[in-house]
Short mmCIF file of C-alpha atoms and ligand atoms in Angstrom, two decimals:
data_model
loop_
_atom_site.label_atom_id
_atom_site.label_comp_id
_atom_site.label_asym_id
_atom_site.label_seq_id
_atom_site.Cartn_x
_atom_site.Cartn_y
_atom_site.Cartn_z
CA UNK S 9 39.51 159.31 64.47
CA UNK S 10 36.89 157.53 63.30
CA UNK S 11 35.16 154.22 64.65
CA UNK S 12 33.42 151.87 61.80
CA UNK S 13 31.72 148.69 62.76
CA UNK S 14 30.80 147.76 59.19
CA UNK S 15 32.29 146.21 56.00
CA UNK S 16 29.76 148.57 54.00
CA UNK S 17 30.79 151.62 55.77
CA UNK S 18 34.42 150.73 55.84
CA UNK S 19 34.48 150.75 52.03
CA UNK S 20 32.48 153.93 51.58
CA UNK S 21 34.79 155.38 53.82
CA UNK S 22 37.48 153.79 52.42
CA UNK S 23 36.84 154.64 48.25
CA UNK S 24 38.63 158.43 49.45
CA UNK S 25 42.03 157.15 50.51
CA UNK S 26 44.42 156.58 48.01
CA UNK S 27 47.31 154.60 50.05
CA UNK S 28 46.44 152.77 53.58
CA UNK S 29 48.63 151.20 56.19
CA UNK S 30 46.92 148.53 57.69
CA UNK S 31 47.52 146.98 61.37
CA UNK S 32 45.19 144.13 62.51
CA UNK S 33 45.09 143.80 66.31
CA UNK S 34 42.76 142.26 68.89
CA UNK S 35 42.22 145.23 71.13
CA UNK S 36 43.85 146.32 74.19
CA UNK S 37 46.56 148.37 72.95
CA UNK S 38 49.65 148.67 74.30
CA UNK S 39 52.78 150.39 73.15
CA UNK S 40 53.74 147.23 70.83
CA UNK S 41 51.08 148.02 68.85
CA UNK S 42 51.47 151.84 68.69
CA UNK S 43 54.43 151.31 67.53
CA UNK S 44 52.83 149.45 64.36
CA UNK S 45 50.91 152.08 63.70
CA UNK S 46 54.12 154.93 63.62
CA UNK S 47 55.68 152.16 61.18
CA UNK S 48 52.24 152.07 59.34
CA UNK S 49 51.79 156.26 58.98
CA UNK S 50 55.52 156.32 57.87
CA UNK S 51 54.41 154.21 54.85
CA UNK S 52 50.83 155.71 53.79
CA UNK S 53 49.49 158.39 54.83
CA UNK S 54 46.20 156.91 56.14
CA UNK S 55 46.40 154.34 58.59
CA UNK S 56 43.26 151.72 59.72
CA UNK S 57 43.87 149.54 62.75
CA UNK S 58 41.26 146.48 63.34
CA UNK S 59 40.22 145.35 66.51
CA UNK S 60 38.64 141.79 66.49
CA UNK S 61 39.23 138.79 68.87
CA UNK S 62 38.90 136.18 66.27
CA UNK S 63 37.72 133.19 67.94
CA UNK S 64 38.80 131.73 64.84
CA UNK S 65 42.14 131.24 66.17
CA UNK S 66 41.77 130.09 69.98
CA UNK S 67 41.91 126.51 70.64
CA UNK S 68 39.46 124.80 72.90
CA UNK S 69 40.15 125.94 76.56
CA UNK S 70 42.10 129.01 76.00
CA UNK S 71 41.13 132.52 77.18
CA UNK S 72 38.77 133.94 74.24
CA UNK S 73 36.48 134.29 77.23
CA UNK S 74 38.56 136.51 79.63
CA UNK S 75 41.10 138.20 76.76
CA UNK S 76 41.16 141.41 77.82
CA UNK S 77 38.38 143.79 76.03
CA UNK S 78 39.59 147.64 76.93
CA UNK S 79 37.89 149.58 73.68
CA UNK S 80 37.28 153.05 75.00
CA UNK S 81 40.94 153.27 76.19
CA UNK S 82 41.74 151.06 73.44
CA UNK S 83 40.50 153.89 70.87
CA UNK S 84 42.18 156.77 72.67
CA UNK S 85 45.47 155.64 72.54
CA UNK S 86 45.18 154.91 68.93
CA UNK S 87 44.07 158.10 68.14
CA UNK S 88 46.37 160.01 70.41
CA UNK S 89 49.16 158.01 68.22
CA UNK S 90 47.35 159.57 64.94
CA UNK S 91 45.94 156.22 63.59
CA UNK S 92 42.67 157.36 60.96
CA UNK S 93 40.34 154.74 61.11
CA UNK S 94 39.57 151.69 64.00
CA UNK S 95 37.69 148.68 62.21
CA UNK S 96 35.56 147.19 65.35
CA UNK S 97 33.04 144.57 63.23
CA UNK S 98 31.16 142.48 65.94
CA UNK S 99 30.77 138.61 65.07
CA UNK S 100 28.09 139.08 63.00
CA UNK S 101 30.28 141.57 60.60
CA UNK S 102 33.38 139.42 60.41
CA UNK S 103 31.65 135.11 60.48
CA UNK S 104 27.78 136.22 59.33
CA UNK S 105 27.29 132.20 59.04
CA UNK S 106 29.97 129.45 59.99
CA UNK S 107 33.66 130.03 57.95
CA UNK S 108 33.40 127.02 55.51
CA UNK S 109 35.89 128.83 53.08
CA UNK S 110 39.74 128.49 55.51
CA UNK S 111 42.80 129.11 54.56
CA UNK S 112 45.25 126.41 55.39
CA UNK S 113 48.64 126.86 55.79
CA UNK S 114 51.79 124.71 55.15
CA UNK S 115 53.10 122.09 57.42
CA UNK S 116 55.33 124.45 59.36
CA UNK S 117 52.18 125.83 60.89
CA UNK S 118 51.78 122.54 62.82
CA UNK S 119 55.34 123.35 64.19
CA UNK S 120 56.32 125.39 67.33
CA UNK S 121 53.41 127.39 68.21
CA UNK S 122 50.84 125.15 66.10
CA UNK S 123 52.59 122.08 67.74
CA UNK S 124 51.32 123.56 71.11
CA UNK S 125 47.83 125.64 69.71
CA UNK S 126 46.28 123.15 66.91
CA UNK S 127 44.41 125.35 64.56
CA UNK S 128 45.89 128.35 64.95
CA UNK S 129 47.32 129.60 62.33
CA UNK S 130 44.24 128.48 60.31
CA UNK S 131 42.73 130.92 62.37
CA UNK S 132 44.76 133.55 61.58
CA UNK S 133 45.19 133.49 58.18
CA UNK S 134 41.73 132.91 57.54
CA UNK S 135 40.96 135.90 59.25
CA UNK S 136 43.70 138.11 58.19
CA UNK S 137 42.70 137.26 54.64
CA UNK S 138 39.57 138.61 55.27
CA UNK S 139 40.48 141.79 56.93
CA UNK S 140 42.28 142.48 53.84
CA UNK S 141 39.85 142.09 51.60
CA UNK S 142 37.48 144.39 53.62
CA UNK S 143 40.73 146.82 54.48
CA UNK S 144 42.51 146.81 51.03
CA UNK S 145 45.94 148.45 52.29
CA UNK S 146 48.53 148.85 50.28
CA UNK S 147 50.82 148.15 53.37
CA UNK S 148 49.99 146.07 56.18
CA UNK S 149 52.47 146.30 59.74
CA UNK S 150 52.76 142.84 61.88
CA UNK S 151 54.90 142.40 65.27
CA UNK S 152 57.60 140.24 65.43
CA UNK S 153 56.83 139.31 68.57
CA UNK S 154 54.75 136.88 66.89
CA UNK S 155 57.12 135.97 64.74
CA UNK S 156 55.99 132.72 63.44
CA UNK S 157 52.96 134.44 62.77
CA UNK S 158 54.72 136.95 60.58
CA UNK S 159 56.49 134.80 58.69
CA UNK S 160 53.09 132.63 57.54
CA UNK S 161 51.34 135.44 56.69
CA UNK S 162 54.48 136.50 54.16
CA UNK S 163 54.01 133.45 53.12
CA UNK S 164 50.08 133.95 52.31
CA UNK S 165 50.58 136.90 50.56
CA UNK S 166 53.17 135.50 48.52
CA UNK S 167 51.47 131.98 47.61
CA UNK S 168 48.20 133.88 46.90
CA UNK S 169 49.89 136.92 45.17
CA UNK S 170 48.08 139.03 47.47
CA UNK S 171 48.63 143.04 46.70
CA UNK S 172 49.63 143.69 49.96
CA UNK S 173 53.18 144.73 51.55
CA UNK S 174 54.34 143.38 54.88
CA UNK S 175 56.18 145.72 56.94
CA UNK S 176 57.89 144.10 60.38
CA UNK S 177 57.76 145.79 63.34
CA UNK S 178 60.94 144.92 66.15
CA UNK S 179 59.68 144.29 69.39
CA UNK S 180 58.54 146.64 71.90
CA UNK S 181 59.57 145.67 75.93
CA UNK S 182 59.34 146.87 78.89
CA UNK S 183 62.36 148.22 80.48
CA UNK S 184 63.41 144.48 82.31
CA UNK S 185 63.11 143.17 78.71
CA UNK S 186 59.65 141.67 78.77
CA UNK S 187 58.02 141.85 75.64
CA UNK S 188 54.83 144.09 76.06
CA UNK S 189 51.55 141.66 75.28
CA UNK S 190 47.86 141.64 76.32
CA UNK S 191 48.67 138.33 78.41
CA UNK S 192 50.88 139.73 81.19
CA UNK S 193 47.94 141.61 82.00
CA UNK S 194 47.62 137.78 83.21
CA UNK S 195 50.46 137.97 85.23
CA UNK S 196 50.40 138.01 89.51
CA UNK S 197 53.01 141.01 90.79
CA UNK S 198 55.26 137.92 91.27
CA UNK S 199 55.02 136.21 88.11
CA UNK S 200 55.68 140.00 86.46
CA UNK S 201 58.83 139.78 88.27
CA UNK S 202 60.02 136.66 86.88
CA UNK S 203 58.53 137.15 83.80
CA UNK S 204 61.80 139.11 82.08
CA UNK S 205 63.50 135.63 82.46
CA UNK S 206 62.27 134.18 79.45
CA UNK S 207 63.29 137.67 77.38
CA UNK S 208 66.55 136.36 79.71
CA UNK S 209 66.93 133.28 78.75
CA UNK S 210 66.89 133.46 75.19
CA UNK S 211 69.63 136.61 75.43
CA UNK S 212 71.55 133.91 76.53
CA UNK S 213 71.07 131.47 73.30
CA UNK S 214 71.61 134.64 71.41
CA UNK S 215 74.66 135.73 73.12
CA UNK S 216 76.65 132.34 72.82
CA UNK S 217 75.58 131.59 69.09
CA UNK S 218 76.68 134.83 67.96
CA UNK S 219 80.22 134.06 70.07
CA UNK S 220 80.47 131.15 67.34
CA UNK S 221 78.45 128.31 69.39
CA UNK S 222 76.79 126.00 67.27
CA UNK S 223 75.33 123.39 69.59
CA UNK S 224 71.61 124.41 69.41
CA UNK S 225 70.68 121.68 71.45
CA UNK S 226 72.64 122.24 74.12
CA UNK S 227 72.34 125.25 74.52
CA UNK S 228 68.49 125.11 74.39
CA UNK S 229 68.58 122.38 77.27
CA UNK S 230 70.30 125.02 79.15
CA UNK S 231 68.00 127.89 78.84
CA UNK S 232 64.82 125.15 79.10
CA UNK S 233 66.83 124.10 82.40
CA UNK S 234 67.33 127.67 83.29
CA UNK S 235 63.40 128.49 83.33
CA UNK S 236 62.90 125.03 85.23
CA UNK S 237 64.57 125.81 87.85
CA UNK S 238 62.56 129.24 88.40
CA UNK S 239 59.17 127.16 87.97
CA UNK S 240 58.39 127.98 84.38
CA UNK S 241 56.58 125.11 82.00
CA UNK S 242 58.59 125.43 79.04
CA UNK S 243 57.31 124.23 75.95
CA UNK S 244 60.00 125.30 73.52
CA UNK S 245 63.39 127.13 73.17
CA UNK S 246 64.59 126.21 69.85
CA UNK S 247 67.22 127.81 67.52
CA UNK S 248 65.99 128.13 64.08
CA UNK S 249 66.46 128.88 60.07
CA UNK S 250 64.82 132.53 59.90
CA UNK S 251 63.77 132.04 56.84
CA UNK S 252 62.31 128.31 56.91
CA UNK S 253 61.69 128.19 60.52
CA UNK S 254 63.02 124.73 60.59
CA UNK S 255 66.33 123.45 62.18
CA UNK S 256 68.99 125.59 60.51
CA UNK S 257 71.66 123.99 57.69
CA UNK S 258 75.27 123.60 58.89
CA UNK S 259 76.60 126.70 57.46
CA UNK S 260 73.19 128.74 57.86
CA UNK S 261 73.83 132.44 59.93
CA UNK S 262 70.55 134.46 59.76
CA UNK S 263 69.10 132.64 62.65
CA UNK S 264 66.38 132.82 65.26
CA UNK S 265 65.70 131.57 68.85
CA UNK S 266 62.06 131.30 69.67
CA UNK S 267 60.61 130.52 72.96
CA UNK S 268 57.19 129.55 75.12
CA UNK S 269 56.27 129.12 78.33
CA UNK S 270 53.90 128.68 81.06
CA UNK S 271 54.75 131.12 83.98
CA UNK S 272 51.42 129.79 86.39
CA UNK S 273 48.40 130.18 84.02
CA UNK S 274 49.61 132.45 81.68
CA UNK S 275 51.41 131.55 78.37
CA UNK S 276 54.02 134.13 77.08
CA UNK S 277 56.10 134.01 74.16
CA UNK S 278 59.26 135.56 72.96
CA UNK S 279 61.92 135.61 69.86
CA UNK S 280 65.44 137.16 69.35
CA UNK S 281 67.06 137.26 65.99
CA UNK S 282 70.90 135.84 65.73
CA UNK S 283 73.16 136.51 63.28
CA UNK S 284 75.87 133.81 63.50
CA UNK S 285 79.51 134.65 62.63
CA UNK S 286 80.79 133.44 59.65
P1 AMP B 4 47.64 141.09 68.94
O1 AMP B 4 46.69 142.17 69.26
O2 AMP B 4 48.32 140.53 70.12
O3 AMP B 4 47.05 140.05 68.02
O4 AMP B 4 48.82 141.77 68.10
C1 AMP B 4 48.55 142.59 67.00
C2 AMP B 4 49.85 142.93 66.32
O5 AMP B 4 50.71 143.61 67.25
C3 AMP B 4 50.63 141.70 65.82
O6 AMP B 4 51.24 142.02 64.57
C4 AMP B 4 51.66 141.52 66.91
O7 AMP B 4 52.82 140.86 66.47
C5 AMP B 4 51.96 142.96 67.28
N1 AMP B 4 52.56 143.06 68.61
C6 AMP B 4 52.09 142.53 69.77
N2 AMP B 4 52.93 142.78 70.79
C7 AMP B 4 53.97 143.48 70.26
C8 AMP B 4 55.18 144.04 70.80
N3 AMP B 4 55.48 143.92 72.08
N4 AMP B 4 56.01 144.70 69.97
C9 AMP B 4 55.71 144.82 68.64
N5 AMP B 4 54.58 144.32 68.07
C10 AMP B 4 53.73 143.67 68.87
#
């Protein structure tokens, strides 16, 4: 495997490969992302991943300073998973003067996770535009873990008719149901514990929806109620439109329950897809 901190070496080593799967990550690799890059190798049969914390898309007080920087592991795991190329640029490589040039998205990135981060999707589709021009896959692999994030950059690639295909990945948990993310590193032995209870939680939405329940709110009060009571700060479990995001039409089945919240100091997020009976 090879490590390349440049955009100038990148594309010399790059002009070679005839098909790449792309998977942009910020570092400290867990089996969520491994999984991206299986999906990726399945697709082309060269496969770079990136590794950048793009400060970019942290809002003022949040953890650019302490998220967790593991490279050397980072870059053994990758390989040991048969990825071809990691993509490390420093600052320097990826914002060589101040980004005047953003990409802004549409008004559902001031929604959910925006609503809560200001700026961040800017952020990230800024800077996965970029890694795409430096990368140019033919196939790019993102997590629905993030879901939101997914679905913007879909959006991107459509709107700007970028040459790029989106794969989805499902997400990857732990065996209590806890999605796998750099944050629970965060997470005290007894916040781990109770951190499966938002995965929990939203099984619960799921569960009743898909039994035919159509009171969203409801329902959301009770899982927001439910992490309450167990000292979570909750800011959202909503039910939405999968494909808009937004609050789903009356007869509207592909759905989506998305939630965050603060267990202590350490923001997690998860998602479940519903599909409603007819
Ligand atoms: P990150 O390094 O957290 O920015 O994530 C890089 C990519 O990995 C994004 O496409 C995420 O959605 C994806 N990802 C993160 N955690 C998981 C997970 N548990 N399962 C699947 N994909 C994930």
């Amino acid at each position: 495997m090879e490590i390349i901190r440049t955009i100038a070496d990148l594309r010399a080593r790059l002009k070679r490969e005839s098909a790449i799967s792309f998977v942009p990550t910020m570092g400290n690799i867990h089996d969520g992302h491994l999984s991206l890059v299986r999906i990726g190798l399945g697709h082309a049969p060269f496969v770079v991943t990136s590794i950048f914390v793009n400060q970019l898309q942290f809002i003022q007080g949040e953890d650019f300073d302490k998220y967790p920087r593991t490279f050397a592991d980072d870059c053994g795991k990758l390989e040991a998973a048969g990825n071809h190329v990691v993509f490390a640029p420093d600052e320097a490589q990826m914002y060589p003067e101040r980004q005047f040039f953003i990409v802004e998205p549409p008004p559902i990135a001031n929604k959910l996770e925006g609503r809560f981060r200001p700026g961040h999707f800017r952020g990230v589709s800024t800077v996965v535009l970029k890694l795409f021009n430096m990368v140019q896959p033919q196939v790019a692999v993102f997590g629905k873990k993030d879901y939101q994030q997914l679905s913007i950059i879909r959006h991107m690639v459509d709107q700007f008719a970028l040459p790029v295909s989106i794969i989805p990945a499902e997400t990857v948990r732990a065996v209590d149901g806890l999605a796998l993310s750099s944050r629970n590193r965060y997470l005290a032995d007894d916040e781990r514990v109770e951190a499966p209870r938002l995965n929990e939680a939203l099984r619960q939405v799921k569960a009743a929806v898909e039994a035919g329940d159509r009171n969203f709110e409801a329902l959301e009060f009770a899982a927001d109620a439910l992490l309450a009571r167990h000292r979570w700060h909750v800011d959202y479990v909503v039910v939405r439109s999968r494909r808009s995001l937004m609050q789903p039409d009356a007869d509207e089945r592909e759905l989506v329950v998305l939630g965050a919240a603060k267990l202590g100091q350490t923001r997690l997020i998860d998602n479940l897809e519903i599909s409603a009976p007819a």
